[in-house]
mmCIF file of C-alpha atoms and ligand atoms in Angstrom:
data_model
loop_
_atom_site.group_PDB
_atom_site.id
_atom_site.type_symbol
_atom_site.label_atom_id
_atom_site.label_comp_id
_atom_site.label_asym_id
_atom_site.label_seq_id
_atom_site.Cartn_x
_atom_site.Cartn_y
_atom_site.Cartn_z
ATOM 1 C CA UNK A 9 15.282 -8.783 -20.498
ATOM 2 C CA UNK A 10 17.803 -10.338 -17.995
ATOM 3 C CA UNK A 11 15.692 -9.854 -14.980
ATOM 4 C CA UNK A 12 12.075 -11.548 -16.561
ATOM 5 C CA UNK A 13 14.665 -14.508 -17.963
ATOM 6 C CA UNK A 14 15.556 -15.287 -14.422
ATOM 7 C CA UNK A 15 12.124 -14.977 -13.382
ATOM 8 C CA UNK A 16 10.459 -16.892 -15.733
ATOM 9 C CA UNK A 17 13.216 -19.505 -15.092
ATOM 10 C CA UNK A 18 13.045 -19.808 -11.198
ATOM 11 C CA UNK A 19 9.314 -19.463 -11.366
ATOM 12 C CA UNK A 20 8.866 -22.754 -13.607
ATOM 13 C CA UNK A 21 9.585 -24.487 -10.337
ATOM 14 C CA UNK A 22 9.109 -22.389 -7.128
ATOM 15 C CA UNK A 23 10.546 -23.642 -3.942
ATOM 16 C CA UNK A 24 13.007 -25.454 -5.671
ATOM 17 C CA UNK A 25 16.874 -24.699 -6.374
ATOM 18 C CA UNK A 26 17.613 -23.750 -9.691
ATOM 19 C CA UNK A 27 21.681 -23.742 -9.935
ATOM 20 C CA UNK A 28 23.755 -21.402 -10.959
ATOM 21 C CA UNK A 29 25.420 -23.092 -13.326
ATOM 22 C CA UNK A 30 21.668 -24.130 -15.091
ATOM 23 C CA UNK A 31 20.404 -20.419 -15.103
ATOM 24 C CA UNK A 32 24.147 -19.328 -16.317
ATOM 25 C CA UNK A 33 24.062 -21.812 -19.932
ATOM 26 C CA UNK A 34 20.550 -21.059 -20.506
ATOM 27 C CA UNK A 35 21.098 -17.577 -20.241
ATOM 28 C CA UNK A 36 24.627 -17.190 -21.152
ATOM 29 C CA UNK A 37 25.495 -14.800 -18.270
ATOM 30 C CA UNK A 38 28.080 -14.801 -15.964
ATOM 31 C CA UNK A 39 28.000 -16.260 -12.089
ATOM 32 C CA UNK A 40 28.075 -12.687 -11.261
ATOM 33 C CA UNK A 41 26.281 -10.903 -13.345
ATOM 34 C CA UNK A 42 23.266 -13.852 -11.870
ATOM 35 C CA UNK A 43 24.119 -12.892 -8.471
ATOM 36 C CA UNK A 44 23.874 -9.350 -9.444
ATOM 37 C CA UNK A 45 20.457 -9.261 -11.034
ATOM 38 C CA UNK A 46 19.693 -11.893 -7.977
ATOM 39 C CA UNK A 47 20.211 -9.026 -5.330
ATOM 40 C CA UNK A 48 18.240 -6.256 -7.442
ATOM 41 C CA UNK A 49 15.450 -8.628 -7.687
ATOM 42 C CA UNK A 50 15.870 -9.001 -3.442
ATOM 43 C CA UNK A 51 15.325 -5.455 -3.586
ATOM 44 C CA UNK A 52 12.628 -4.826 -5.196
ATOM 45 C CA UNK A 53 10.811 -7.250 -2.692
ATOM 46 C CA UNK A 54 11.348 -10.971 -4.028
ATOM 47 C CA UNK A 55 12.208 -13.670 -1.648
ATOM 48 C CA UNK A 56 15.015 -15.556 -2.978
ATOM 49 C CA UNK A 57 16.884 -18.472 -1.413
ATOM 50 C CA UNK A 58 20.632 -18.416 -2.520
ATOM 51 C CA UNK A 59 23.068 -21.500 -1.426
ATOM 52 C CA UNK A 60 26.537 -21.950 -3.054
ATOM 53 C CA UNK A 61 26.094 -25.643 -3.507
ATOM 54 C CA UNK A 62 22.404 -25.467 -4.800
ATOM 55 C CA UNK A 63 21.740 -22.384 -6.759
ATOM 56 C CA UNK A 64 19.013 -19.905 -6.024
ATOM 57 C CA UNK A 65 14.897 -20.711 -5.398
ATOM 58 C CA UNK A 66 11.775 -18.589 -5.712
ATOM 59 C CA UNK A 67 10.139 -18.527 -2.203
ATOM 60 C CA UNK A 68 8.161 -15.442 -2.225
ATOM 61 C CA UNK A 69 6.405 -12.991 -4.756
ATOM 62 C CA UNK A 70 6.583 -8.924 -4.019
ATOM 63 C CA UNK A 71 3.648 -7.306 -2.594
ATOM 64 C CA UNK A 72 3.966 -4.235 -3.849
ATOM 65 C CA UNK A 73 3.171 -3.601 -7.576
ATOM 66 C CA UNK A 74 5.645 -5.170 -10.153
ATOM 67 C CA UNK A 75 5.139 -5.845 -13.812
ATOM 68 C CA UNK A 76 6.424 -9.740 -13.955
ATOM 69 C CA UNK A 77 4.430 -10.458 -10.946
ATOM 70 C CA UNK A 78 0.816 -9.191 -12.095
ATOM 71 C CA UNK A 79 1.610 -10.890 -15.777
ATOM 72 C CA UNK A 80 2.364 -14.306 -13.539
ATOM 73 C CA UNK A 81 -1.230 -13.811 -12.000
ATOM 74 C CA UNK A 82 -3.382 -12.735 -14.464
ATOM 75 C CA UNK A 83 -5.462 -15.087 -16.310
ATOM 76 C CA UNK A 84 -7.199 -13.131 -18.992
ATOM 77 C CA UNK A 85 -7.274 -13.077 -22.332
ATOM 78 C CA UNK A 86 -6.804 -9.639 -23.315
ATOM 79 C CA UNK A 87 -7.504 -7.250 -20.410
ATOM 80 C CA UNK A 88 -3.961 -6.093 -19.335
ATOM 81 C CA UNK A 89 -1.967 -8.320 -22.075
ATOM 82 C CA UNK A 90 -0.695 -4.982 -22.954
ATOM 83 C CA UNK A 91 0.445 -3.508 -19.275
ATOM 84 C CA UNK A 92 2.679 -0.314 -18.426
ATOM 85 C CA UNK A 93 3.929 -0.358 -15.314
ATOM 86 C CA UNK A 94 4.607 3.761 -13.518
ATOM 87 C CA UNK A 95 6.879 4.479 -10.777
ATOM 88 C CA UNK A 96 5.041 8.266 -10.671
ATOM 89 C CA UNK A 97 2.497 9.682 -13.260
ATOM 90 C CA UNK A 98 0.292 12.198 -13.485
ATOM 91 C CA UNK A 99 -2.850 10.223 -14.388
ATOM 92 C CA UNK A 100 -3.151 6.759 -15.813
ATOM 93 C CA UNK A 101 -5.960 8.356 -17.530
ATOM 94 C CA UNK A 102 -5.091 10.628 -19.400
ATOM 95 C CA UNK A 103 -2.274 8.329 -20.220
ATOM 96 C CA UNK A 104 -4.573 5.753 -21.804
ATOM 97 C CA UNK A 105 -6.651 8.192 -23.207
ATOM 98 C CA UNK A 106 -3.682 9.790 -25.021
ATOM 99 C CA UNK A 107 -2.980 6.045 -26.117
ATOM 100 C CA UNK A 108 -6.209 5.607 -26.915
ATOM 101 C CA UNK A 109 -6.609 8.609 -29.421
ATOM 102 C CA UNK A 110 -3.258 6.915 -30.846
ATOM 103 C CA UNK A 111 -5.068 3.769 -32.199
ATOM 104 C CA UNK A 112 -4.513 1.487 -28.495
ATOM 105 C CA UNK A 113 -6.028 -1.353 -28.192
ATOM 106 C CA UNK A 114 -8.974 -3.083 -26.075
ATOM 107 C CA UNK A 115 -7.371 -4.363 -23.110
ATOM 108 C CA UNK A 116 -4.606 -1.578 -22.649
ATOM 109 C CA UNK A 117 -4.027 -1.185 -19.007
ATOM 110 C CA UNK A 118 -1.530 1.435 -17.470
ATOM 111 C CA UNK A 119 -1.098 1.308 -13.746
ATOM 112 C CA UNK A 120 0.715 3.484 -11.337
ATOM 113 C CA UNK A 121 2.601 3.635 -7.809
ATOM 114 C CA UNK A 122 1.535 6.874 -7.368
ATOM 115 C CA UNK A 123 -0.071 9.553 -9.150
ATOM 116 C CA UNK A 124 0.318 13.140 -9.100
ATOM 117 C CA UNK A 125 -2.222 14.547 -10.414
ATOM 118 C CA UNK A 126 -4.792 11.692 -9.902
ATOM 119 C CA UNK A 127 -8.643 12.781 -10.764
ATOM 120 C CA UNK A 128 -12.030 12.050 -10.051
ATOM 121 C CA UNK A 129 -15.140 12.978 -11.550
ATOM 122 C CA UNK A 130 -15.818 16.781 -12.465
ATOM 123 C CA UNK A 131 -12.493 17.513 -12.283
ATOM 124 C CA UNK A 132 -12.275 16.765 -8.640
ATOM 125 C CA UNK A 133 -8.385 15.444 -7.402
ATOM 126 C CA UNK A 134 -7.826 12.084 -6.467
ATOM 127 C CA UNK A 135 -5.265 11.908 -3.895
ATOM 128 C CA UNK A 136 -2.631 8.837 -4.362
ATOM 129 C CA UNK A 137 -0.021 8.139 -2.910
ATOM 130 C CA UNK A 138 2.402 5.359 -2.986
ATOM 131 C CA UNK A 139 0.688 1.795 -1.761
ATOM 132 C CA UNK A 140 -2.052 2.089 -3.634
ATOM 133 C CA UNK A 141 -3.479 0.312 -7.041
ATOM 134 C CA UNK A 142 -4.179 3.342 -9.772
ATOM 135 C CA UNK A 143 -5.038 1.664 -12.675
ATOM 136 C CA UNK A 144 -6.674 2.307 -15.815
ATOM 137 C CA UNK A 145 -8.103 -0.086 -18.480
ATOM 138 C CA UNK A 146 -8.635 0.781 -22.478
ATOM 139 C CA UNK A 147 -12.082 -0.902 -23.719
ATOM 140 C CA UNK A 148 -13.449 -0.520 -26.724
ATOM 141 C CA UNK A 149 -16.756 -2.690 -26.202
ATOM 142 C CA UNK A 150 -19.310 -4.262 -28.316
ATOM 143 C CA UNK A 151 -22.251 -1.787 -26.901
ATOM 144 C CA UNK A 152 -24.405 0.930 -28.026
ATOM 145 C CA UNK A 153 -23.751 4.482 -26.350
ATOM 146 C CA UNK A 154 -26.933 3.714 -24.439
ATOM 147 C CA UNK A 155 -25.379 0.914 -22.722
ATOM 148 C CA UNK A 156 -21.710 2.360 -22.039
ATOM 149 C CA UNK A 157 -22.828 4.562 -18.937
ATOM 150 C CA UNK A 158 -23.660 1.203 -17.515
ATOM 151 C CA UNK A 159 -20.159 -0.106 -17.721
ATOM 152 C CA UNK A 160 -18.840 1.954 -14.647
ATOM 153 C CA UNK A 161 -21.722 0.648 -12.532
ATOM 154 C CA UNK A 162 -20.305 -3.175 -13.799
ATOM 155 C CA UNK A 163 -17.073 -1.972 -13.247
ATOM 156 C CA UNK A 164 -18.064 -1.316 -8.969
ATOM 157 C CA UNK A 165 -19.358 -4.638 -9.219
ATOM 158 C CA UNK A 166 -16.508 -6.800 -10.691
ATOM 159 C CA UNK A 167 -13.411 -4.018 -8.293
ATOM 160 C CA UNK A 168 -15.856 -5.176 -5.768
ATOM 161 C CA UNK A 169 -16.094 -8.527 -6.138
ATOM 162 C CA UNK A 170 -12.259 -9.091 -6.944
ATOM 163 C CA UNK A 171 -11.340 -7.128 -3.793
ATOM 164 C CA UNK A 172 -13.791 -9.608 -1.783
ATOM 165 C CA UNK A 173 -11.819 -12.896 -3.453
ATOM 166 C CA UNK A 174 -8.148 -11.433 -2.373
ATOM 167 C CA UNK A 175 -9.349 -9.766 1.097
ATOM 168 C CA UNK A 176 -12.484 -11.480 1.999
ATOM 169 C CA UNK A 177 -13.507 -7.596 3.066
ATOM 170 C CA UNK A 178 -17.545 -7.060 1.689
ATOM 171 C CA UNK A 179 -17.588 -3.752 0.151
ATOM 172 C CA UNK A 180 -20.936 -1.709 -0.459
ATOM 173 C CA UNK A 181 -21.946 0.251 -3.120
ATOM 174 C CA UNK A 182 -22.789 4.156 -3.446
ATOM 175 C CA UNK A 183 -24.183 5.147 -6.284
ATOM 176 C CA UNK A 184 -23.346 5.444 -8.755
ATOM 177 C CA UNK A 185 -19.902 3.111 -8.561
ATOM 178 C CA UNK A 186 -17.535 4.633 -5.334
ATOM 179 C CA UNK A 187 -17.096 1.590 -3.563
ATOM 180 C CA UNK A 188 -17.432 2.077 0.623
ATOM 181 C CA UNK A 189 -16.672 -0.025 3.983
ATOM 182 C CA UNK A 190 -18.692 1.684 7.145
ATOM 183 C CA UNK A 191 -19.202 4.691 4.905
ATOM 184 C CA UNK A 192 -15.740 5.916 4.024
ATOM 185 C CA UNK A 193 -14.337 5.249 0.276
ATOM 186 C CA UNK A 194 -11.984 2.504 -0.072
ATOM 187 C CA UNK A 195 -12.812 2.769 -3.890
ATOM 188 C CA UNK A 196 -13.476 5.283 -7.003
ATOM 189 C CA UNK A 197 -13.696 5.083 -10.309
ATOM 190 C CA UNK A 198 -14.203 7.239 -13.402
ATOM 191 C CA UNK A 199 -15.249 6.110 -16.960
ATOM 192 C CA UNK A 200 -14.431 8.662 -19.156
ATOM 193 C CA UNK A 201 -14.826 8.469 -23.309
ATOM 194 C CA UNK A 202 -12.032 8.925 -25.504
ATOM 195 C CA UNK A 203 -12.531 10.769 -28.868
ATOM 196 C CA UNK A 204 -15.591 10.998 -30.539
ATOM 197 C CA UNK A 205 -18.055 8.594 -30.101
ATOM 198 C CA UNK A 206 -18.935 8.159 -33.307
ATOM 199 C CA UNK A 207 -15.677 7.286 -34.165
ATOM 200 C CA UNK A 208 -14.482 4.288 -32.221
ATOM 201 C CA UNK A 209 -16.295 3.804 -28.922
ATOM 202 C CA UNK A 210 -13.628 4.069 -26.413
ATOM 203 C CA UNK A 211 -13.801 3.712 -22.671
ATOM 204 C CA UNK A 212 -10.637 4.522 -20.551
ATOM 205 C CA UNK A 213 -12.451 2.900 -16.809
ATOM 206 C CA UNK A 214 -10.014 4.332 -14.170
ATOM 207 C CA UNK A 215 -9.810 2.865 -10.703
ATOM 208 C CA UNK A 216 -8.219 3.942 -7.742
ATOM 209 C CA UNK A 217 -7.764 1.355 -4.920
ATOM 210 C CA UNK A 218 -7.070 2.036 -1.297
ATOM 211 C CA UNK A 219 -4.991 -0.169 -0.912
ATOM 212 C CA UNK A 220 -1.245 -0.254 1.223
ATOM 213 C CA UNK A 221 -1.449 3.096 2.767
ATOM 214 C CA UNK A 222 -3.072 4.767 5.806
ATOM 215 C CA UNK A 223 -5.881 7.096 6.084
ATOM 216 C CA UNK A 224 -3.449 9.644 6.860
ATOM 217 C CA UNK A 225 -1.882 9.357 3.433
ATOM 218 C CA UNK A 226 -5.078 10.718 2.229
ATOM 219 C CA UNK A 227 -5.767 13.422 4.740
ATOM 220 C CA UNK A 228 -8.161 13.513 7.467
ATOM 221 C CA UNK A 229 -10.425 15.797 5.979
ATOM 222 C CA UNK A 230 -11.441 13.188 3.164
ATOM 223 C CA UNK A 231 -13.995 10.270 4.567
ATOM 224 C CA UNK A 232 -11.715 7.216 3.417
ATOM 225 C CA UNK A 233 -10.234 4.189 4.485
ATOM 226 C CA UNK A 234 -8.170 1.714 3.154
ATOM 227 C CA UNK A 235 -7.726 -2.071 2.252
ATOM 228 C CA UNK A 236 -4.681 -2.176 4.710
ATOM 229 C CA UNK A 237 -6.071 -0.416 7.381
ATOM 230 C CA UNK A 238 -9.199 -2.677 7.355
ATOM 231 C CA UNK A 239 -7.194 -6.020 7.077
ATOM 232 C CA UNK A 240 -4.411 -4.930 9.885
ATOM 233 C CA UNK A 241 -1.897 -5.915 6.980
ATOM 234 C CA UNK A 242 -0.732 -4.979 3.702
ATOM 235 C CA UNK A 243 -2.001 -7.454 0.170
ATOM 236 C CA UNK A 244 -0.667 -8.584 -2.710
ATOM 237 C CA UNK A 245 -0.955 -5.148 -5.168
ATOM 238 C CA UNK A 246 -0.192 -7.664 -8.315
ATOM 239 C CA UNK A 247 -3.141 -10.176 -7.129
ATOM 240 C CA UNK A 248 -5.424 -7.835 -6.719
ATOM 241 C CA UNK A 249 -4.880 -6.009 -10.078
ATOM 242 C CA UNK A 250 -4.930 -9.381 -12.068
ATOM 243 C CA UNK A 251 -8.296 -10.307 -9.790
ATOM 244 C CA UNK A 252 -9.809 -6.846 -10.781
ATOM 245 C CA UNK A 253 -9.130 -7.522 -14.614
ATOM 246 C CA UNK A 254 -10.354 -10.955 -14.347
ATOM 247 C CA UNK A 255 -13.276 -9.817 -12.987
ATOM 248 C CA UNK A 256 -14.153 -7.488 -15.253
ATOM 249 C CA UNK A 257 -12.859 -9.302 -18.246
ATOM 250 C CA UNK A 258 -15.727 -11.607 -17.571
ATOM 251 C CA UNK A 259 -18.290 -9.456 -16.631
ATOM 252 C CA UNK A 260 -17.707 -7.410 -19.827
ATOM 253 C CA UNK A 261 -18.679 -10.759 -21.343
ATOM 254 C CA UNK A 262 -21.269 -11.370 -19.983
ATOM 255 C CA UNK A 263 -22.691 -7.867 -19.971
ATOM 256 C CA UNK A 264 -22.235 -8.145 -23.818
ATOM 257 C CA UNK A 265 -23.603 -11.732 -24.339
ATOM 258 C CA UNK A 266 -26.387 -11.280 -21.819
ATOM 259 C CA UNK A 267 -27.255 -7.760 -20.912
ATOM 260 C CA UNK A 268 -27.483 -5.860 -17.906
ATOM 261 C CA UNK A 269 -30.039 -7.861 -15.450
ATOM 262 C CA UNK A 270 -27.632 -9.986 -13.560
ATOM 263 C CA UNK A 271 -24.761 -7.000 -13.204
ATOM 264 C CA UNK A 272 -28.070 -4.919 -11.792
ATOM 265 C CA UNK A 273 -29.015 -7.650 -9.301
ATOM 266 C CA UNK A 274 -25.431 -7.817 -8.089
ATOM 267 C CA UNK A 275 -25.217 -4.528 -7.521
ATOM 268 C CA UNK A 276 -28.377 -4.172 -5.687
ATOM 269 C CA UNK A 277 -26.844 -6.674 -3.443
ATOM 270 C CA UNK A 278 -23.932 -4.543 -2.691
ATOM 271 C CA UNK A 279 -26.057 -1.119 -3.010
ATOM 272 C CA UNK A 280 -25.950 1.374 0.492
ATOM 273 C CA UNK A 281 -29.190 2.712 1.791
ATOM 274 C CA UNK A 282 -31.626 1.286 -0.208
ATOM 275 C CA UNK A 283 -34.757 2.389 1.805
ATOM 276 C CA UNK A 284 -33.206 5.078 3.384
ATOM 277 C CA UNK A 285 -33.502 8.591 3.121
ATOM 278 C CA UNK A 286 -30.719 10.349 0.874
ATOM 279 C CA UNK A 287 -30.381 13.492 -0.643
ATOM 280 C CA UNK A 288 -29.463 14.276 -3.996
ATOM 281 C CA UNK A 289 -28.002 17.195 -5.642
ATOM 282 C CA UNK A 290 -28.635 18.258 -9.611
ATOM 283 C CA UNK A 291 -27.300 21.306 -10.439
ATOM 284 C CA UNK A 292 -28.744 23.982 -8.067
ATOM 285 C CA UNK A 293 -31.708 21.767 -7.299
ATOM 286 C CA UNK A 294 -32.002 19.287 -3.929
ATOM 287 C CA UNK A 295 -34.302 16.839 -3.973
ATOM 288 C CA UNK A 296 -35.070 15.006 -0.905
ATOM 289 C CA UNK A 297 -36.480 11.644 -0.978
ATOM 290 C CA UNK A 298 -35.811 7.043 -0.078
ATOM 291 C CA UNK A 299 -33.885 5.510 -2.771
ATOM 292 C CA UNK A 300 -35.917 3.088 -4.263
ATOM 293 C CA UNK A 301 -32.880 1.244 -6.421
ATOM 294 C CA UNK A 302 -31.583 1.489 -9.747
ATOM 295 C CA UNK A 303 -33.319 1.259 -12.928
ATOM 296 C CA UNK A 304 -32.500 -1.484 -16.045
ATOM 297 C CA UNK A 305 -30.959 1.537 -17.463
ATOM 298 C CA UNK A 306 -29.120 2.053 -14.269
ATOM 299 C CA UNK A 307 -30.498 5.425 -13.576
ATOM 300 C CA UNK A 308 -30.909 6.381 -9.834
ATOM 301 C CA UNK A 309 -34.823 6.069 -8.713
ATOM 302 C CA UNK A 310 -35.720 8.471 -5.981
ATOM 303 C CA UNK A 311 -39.454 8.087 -4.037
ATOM 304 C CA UNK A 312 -40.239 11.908 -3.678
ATOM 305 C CA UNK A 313 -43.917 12.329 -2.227
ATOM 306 C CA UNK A 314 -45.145 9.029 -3.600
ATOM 307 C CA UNK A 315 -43.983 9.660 -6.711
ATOM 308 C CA UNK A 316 -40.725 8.233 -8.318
ATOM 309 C CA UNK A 317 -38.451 10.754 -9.807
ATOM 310 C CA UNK A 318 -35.087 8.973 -11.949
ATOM 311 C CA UNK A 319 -31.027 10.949 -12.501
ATOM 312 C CA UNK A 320 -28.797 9.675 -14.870
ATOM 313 C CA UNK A 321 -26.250 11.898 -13.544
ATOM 314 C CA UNK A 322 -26.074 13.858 -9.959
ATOM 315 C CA UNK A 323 -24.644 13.906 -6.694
ATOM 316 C CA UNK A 324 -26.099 11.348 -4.341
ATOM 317 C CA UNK A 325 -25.527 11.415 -0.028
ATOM 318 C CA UNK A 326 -27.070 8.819 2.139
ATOM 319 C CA UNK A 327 -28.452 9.557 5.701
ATOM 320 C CA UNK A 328 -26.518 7.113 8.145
ATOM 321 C CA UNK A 329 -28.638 5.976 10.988
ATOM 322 C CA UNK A 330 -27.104 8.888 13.159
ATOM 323 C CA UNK A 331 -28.463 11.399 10.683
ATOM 324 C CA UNK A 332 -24.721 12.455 9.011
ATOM 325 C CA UNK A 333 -24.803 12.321 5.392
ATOM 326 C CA UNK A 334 -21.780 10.405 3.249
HETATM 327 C C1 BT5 B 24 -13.863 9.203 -8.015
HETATM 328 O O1 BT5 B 24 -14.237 10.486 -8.243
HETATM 329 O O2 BT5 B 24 -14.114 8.581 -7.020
HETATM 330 C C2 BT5 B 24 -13.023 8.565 -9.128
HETATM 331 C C3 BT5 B 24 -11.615 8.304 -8.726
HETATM 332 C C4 BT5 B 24 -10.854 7.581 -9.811
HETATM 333 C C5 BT5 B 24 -9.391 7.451 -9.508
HETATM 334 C C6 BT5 B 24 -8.669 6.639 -10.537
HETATM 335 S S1 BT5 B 24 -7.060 6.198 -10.050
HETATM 336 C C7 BT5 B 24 -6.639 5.682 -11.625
HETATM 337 C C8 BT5 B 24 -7.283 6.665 -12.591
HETATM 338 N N1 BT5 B 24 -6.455 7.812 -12.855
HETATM 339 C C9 BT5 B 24 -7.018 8.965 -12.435
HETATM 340 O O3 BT5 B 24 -6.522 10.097 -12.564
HETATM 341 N N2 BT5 B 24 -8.212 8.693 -11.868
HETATM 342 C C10 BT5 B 24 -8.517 7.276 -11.915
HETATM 343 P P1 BT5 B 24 -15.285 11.291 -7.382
HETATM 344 O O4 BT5 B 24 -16.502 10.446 -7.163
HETATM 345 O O5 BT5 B 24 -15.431 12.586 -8.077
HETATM 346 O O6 BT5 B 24 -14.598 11.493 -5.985
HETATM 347 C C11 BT5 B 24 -13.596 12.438 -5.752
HETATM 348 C C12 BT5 B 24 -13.632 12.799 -4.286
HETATM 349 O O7 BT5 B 24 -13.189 11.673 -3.493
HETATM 350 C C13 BT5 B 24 -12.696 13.921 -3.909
HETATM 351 O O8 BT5 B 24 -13.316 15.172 -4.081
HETATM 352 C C14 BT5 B 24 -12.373 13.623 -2.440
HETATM 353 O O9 BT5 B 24 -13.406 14.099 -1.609
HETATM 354 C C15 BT5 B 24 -12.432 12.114 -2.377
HETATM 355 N N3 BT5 B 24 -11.099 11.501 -2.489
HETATM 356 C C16 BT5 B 24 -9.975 11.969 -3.085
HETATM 357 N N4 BT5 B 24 -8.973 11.083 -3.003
HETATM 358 C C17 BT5 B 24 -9.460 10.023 -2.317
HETATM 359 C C18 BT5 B 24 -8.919 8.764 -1.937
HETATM 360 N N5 BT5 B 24 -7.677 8.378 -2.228
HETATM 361 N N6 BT5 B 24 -9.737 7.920 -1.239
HETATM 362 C C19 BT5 B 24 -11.005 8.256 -0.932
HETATM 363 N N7 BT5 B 24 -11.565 9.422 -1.279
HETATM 364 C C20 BT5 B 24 -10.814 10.295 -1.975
#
């Protein structure tokens, strides 16, 4: 491709001129078919220097989401090698799990501009617009079934983390992985098997970011807030999505080499209301009780009348200090 020879070319030395005449032999295009492919890349939000005498120089990367930039950032070794890039979609989701039933392999990442029929858990919609990071990642993990419903809570820990490198904004946790600042989502994310688990163990972990868009975007009904709003400014979509796979490249590693205690600490660090009162919802049943923490299995533990009752799965609020639930 013309436009990722250019790149890759201007990039070896940014803030330096590359000539015309340089990019034109190594590439074998024309003077104007470079200045052509120079003004789309302009468009599409790089900062390029052009002087008749010198050539053209690399000054600034895009900030919103573009394939050559997030393959520029990321340093992993597999997560997101393989990376499809969406203007609109329906779901990265189902997109990777459609790859996934296809043979895909670990690491495949699709992300998205915007999705338009973005989900969340039970089927509920995930609203997301254009500014934000939807990505999903294909893993196919070296764990037993036991320990793959533990991968979502690692995955709130490593989103969170990464976030907190680019932004420097300290995200808390809600059980079991929606990631919150002052109680409004900023983060979700859904881990969803592909196929049959006895087949090949296959994880599509789908996270939706926040990121370059207003609350409004989202609709004031919804209790969310976003990276942009937070920050006063819009980031760097393509650093944050090769700090989220770095992340949880690593943590995957260690997760397999070493288990689940550290991931558990960390996310006790992060974890909102611990000692509070919360409510939680199973099914028809409420149970109302202080959340104690998570378990090594990373089930929920709720005191309930000095006793201590555990969920794998339910619906969890928290009591905020002026008695509203989130
Ligand atoms: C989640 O579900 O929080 C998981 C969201 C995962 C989204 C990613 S984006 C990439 C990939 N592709 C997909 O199709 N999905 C994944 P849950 O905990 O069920 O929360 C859903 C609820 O969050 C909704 O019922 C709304 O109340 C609220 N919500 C919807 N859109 C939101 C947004 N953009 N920000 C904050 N809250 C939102």
């Amino acid at each position: 491709m013309v436009r990722k020879a250019i790149l890759d070319l201007l990039a070896q030395r940014p803030g330096t001129f590359v000539s015309g005449e340089v990019i034109s032999k190594k590439l074998n295009l024309t003077r104007a078919a470079i200045w052509k492919q120079i003004q789309a890349l302009k468009a599409s939000g790089y900062e390029i220097d052009s002087l008749t005498k010198n050539g053209y120089r690399l000054l600034k990367l895009p900030l919103s989401l573009d394939e050559w930039s997030i393959g520029y950032e990321l340093r992993t070794n597999v997560l997101g090698r393989e990376l499809h890039l969406f203007e609109t979609i329906p779901s990265t989701n189902d997109w990777v799990k459609a790859e996934a039933l296809k043979g895909g392999a670990h690491g495949l990442v699709a992300v998205a501009k915007e999705q338009k029929g973005g989900r969340g858990r039970q089927m509920r919609a995930w609203v997301s617009p254009p500014g934000g990071l939807w990505l999903s990642v294909l893993l196919k993990p070296r764990l037993s079934l036991a320990d793959a419903s533990k991968l979502t809570l690692l995955a709130s820990v490593s989103v969170a983390e990464a976030i907190e490198a680019v932004t420097k904004v300290s995200l808390g946790i809600k059980w079991p992985n929606d990631l919150l600042f002052n109680g409004r989502k900023v983060v979700g994310i859904l881990g969803e098997v592909a196929g049959e688990w006895n087949t090949v163990q296959s994880i599509v972990l789908g996270i939706g970011v926040n990121a370059n868009l207003s609350r409004h975007q989202i609709g004031e009904e919804i209790q969310a807030d976003t990276l942009q709003e937070i920050l006063g400014e819009p980031l760097n979509l393509n650093s944050l999505a090769a700090r989220i796979l770095e992340h949880l490249e690593k943590d995957l590693e260690l997760f397999e080499r070493q288990g689940f205690a550290s991931i558990c600490e960390r996310w006790l660090q992060r974890a909102v209301g611990i000692g509070e009162q919360v409510q939680v919802r199973q099914g028809k049943e409420l149970f109302l009780g202080i959340f104690k923490g998570i378990n090594e299995n990373g089930e929920f533990i709720l005191e309930l009348a000095g006793a201590e009752k555990v969920f794998a799965a339910a619906e969890v609020s928290i009591r905020s200090e002026s008695g509203i639930y989130f």
